[in-house]
Amino acid sequence: MSVAGVLGTGSALPEKVISNADLEKLVDTSDQWITERTGIRERRQAAPHETTSTLSTLASRRALERAGIKATDLDLIICSTISPDMPLPSTASLIQRELGAHGCCAFDLAAACSGFLFGMTVAEQFIRTGASKYVLVIGAELLSRYLDYKDRATCVIFGDGVAAAVFGPVDPPSGILGHELHTEGQYAEHLFIPAGGTALPASCQTVEKGAHFIKMRGNELFKVAVRSLEDVSRQVMKKAGVKPDDIDLFIPHQANQRITEAIRERLGLRSEKVYSNICRIGNTSSASIPICLDECVQSGRLKRGNLVLMSAFGAGVTWGAVLMRW
Ligand code: UT7
């Protein structure tokens, strides 16, 4: 059995910055409200010519180069996204074509903000059993395309961004030490896009009603998020025989700085162990954790031997945690 770890990371952010001041011109909100209630000061927005697959291809090339792996060496590509280029085919297929990763298997995975951790876990299983050697996992979202810029409850939160990581066999003690994933469908309507699927196919009426935009019950989600993120973080640490004090770096999904603070306090982690970029990037759903991971690797914040805890929560609702020795 092989131990799976990260061989290289890469990210790609659109250039256009949307500040809180920009949003003040669109909806009844204020820089003060957004900053105090979420910690977000700005987020990125993709240009019309950019798509989930084009930014993913860019991020993937960077990750492959840093991993020293050719696209043709990949056995599997998993693209975690809830904002695909189109309903059919999968965005992973488009990325595979652009990378020239002929012959490998590629599919999309929909677990919203927890998606990158779900993807990491799938990659770990394939590598550990020897079914695959090199797996590319991408967290990619262009949620601006699904945002109603008249709905202040959602348009201030979400941003666009993509990041990727190449996974492969590593030598212990490095590698993924544990993972824990959950889904609870009873909260499905806490965060959803009502139309565009088989339940409510696209029509003039669905467009008129704005039913293709993201709808969120932020307040209800907030409570579920804090409780489940604490529980799942403790579960993965307990299974691996690790205590919060042993963690060198905690990368939570960047949903809301107040959620991050609540988890940090509940787990008893010191502030300097917790990574946050929400003020610059906003909530990029499944791209949030890999963007943080890539920033930590490129800045040297993450050092060989560090114990990293990653926890996420999102629509579904889904939640999960992965523990990894860098
Ligand atoms: O990515 C994973 C899934 N998403 C989450 O985990 C999101 C979790 N939830 C949250 O982050 C927070 O609930 C929000 C940031 C979305 C909202 O913050 P909140 O403190 O829970 O606000 P609220 O929904 O309880 O609303 C409080 C007030 C309301 O006004 P009234 O009824 O008290 O007069 C809202 O209408 O704030 C108002 N409000 C705003 N005001 C200015 C809501 N959004 C805004 C806004 N600007 N953008």
XYZ file of C-alpha atoms and ligand atoms in Angstrom, residues 27-30 33-34 37-38 113 152-153 156-158 191 216-219 221-222 225 253-256 258-259 283 285 313-315, ligand 1:
81
model
C -26.882 46.571 -3.489
C -27.954 48.039 -0.145
C -24.801 47.101 1.769
C -21.728 48.747 3.263
C -21.214 45.468 7.309
C -19.357 43.129 4.937
C -19.918 40.227 9.399
C -17.681 38.237 6.996
C -17.271 23.889 -0.634
C -26.985 41.242 -0.880
C -27.138 37.980 1.100
C -20.980 39.982 -1.144
C -19.746 36.524 -0.050
C -18.647 34.581 -3.107
C -27.801 26.575 -0.123
C -28.655 30.810 0.659
C -30.038 30.660 4.198
C -26.844 32.069 5.642
C -27.932 32.242 9.240
C -25.924 27.457 7.612
C -23.678 29.389 9.976
C -21.123 24.965 9.838
C -12.703 26.587 4.219
C -12.873 30.358 3.856
C -16.636 30.773 4.368
C -16.707 33.583 6.884
C -16.405 34.637 12.118
C -16.844 30.890 11.393
C -15.523 32.531 -0.413
C -16.295 27.333 -2.464
C -18.325 22.741 4.991
C -20.741 23.479 2.154
C -23.949 22.921 0.213
O -19.435 28.347 1.954
C -20.148 27.525 2.797
C -21.572 27.843 2.917
N -21.852 29.193 3.354
C -21.735 29.550 4.653
O -21.251 28.825 5.479
C -22.273 30.912 5.000
C -22.556 30.979 6.468
N -23.273 32.187 6.828
C -22.713 33.409 6.902
O -21.539 33.587 6.597
C -23.550 34.537 7.440
O -24.775 34.041 7.881
C -23.796 35.677 6.414
C -22.520 36.466 6.185
C -24.290 35.118 5.088
C -24.843 36.636 6.946
O -24.406 37.159 8.193
P -25.350 37.147 9.465
O -24.654 37.826 10.542
O -25.798 35.738 9.685
O -26.555 38.049 8.991
P -28.103 37.694 8.943
O -28.419 36.860 7.752
O -28.563 37.206 10.290
O -28.714 39.130 8.722
C -28.594 40.150 9.731
C -29.058 41.460 9.121
C -30.397 41.350 8.414
O -31.108 42.557 8.587
P -32.271 42.687 9.700
O -33.288 41.637 9.345
O -31.576 42.401 11.012
O -32.747 44.082 9.530
C -30.029 41.212 6.970
O -31.046 41.634 6.083
O -28.122 41.900 8.130
C -28.813 42.116 6.889
N -27.894 41.793 5.800
C -27.077 42.715 5.255
N -26.886 44.009 5.520
C -25.970 44.659 4.774
C -27.705 40.595 5.197
N -26.769 40.712 4.246
C -26.373 42.020 4.251
C -25.429 42.764 3.512
N -25.259 44.078 3.806
N -24.682 42.204 2.529
